[in-house]
C-alpha positions as a printed Julia matrix, in Angstrom:
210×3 Matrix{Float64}:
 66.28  -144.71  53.39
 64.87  -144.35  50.05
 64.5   -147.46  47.42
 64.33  -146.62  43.81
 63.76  -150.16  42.06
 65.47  -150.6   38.56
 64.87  -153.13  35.84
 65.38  -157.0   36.75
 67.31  -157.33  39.83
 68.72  -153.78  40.56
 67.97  -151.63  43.44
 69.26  -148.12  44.55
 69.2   -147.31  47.61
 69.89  -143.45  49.27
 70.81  -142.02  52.45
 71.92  -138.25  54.05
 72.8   -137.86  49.92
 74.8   -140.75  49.35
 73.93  -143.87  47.07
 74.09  -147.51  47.25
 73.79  -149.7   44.03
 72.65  -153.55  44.19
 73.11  -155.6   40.93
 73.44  -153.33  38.24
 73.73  -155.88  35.54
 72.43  -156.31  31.94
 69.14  -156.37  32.14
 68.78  -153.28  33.72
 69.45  -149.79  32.39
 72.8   -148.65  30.94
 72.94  -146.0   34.2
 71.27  -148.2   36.77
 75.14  -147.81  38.42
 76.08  -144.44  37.82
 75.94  -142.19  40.86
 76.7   -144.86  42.6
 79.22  -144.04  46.06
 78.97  -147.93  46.84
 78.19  -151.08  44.24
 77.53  -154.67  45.99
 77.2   -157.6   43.2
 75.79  -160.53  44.44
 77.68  -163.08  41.76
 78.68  -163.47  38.49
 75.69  -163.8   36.27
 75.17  -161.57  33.86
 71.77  -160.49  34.56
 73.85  -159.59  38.03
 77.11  -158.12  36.85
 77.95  -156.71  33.65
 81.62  -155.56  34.22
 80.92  -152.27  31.61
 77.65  -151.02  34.07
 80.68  -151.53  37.09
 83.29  -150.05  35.12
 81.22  -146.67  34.04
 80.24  -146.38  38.08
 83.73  -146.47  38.83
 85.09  -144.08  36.5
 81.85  -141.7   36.85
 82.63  -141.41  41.18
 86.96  -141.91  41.76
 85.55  -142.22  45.52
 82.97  -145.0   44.6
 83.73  -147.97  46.02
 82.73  -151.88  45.22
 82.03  -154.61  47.82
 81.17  -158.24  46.1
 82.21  -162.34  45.89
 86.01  -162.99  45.23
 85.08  -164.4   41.59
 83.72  -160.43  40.33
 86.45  -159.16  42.52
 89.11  -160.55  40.49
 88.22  -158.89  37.2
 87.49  -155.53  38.67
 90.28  -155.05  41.82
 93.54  -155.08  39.29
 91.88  -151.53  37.59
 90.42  -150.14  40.5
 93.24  -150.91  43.3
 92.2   -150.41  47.21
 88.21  -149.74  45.7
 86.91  -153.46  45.17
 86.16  -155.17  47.79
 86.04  -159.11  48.21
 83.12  -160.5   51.28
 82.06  -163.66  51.71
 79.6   -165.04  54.37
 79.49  -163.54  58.27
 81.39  -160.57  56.87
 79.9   -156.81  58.0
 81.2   -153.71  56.76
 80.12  -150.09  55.96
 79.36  -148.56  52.64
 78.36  -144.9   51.97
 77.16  -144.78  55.03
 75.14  -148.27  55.41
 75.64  -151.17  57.92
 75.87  -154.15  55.64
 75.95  -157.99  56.42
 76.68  -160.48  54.53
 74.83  -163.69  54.02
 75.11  -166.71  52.23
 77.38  -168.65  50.33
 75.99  -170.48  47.15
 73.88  -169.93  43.77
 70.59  -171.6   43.87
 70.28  -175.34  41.69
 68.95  -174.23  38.62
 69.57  -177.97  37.58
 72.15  -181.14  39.05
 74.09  -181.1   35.71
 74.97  -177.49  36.31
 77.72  -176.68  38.63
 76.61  -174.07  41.51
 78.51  -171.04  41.17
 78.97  -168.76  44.39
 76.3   -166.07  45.38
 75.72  -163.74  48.47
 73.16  -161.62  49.73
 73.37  -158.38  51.52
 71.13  -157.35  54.67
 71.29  -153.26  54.48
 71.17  -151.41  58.03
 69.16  -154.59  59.79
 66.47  -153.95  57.53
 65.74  -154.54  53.66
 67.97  -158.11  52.55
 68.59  -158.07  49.03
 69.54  -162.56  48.37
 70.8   -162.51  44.99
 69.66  -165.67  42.74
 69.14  -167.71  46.39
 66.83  -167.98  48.91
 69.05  -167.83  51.38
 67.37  -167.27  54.71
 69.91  -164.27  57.1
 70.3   -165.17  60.5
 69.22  -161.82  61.64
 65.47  -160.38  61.32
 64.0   -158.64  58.08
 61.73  -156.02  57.58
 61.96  -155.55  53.59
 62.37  -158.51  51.58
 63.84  -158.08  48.21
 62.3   -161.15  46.49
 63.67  -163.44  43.53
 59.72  -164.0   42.27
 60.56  -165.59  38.69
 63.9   -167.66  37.64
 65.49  -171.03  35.81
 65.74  -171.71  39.34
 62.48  -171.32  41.25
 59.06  -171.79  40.94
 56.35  -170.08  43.1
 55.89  -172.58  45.62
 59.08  -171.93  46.71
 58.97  -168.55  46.88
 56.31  -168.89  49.05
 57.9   -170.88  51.79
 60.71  -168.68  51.44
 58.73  -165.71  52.46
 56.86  -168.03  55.29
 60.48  -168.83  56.82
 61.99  -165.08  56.43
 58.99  -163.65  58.07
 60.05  -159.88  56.72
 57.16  -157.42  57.62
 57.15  -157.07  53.68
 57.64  -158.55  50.65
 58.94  -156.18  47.26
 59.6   -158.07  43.6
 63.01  -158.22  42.22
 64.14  -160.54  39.07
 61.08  -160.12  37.48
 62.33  -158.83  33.92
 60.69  -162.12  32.4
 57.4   -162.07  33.72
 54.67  -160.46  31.56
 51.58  -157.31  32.27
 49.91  -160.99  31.88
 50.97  -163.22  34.67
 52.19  -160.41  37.4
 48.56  -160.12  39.19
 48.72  -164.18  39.59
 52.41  -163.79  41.33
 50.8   -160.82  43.78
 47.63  -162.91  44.54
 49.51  -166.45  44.78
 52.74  -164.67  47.14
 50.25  -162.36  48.96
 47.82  -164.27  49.99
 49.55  -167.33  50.72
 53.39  -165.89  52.09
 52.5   -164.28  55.18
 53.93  -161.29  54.52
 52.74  -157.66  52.93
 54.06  -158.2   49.1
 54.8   -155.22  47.07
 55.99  -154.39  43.05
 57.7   -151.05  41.84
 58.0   -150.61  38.28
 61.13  -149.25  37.35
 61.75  -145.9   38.43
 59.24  -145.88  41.37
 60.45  -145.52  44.69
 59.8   -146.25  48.48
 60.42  -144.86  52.1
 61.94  -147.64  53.95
């Protein structure tokens, strides 16, 4: 498959001509989601979901179809009946053409005082594992790593060990809207060097053979 990153969080993905979108939220472009034939959402942040990105996807495709948590579900399923999709974790189902499995069940802490809300992360066709705002770790093997590198909720030490318990052949950068030209090389030395694991950043627009 082919892997087109998009600002922030937001990664296409493409197959025999058909498209999957991950996280088309805010802070990536206005189209990140259109084209899409099948939209997962990890949870309900904003920098995640933004309902008008999901509702122009919708409209744009009549066949596209939506696969996310129960609380994005609910705003989307009443407009779109039999195309939104509610999964939780140790669900598997097909979209456009991909194997997808479900993992995980909660938001990382950003802090105690903040309730968690729920999150999940997708593992596409045994292969590339897109968490969300976690670090969950799938009970199956990864070979592409979509990696949270800079958030309220993480430093880099814990990216680190994240990578070191995943194992994934490779490592790419997702939520990385907020780091600077500045700071990036430090993240690629720090996570390369020390994570065990080939790491890897796409501007937006640049793709990969996966």
């Amino acid at each position: 498959m082919k892997l087109t990153k998009r600002l922030h969080s937001c990664v296409q993905l493409e197959k025999d001509g058909r498209l999957l979108v991950i996280d088309p939220g805010a802070f990536s472009e206005a189209d990140a989601g259109l084209g899409a034939d099948a939209l997962l959402v990890t949870h309900e942040h904003p920098d995640h979901y933004e309902e008008g990105r999901l509702r122009a996807a919708l409209d744009a495709n009549p066949a596209a179809q939506l696969w996310t948590l129960r609380s994005v579900a609910e705003k989307l399923a009443p407009a779109y009946p039999g195309r939104v999709h509610t999964v939780g974790h140790g669900d598997t189902f097909t979209a456009a053409g991909f194997e997808v499995q479900v993992h995980g069940e909660l938001h990382a802490v950003i802090h105690p005082d903040i309730p968690r809300i729920t999150n999940v992360g997708f593992l596409v066709d045994a292969s590339l594992f897109h968490p969300g705002d976690a670090l969950t770790v799938p009970e199956a093997p990864v070979e592409t790593l979509m990696l949270p590198v800079h958030a309220p909720w993480n430093k880099i030490a814990e990216v680190i060990d994240y990578v070191r318990e995943v194992q994934p052949r490779e490592t790419l950068a997702i939520h990385d809207a907020g780091l600077t030209d500045l700071v990036l090389p430090i993240y690629a030395t720090q996570i390369g060097n020390l994570g065990g694991a080939g790491y890897g950043r796409l501007t937006a627009g640049d793709t990969a053979d996966l």
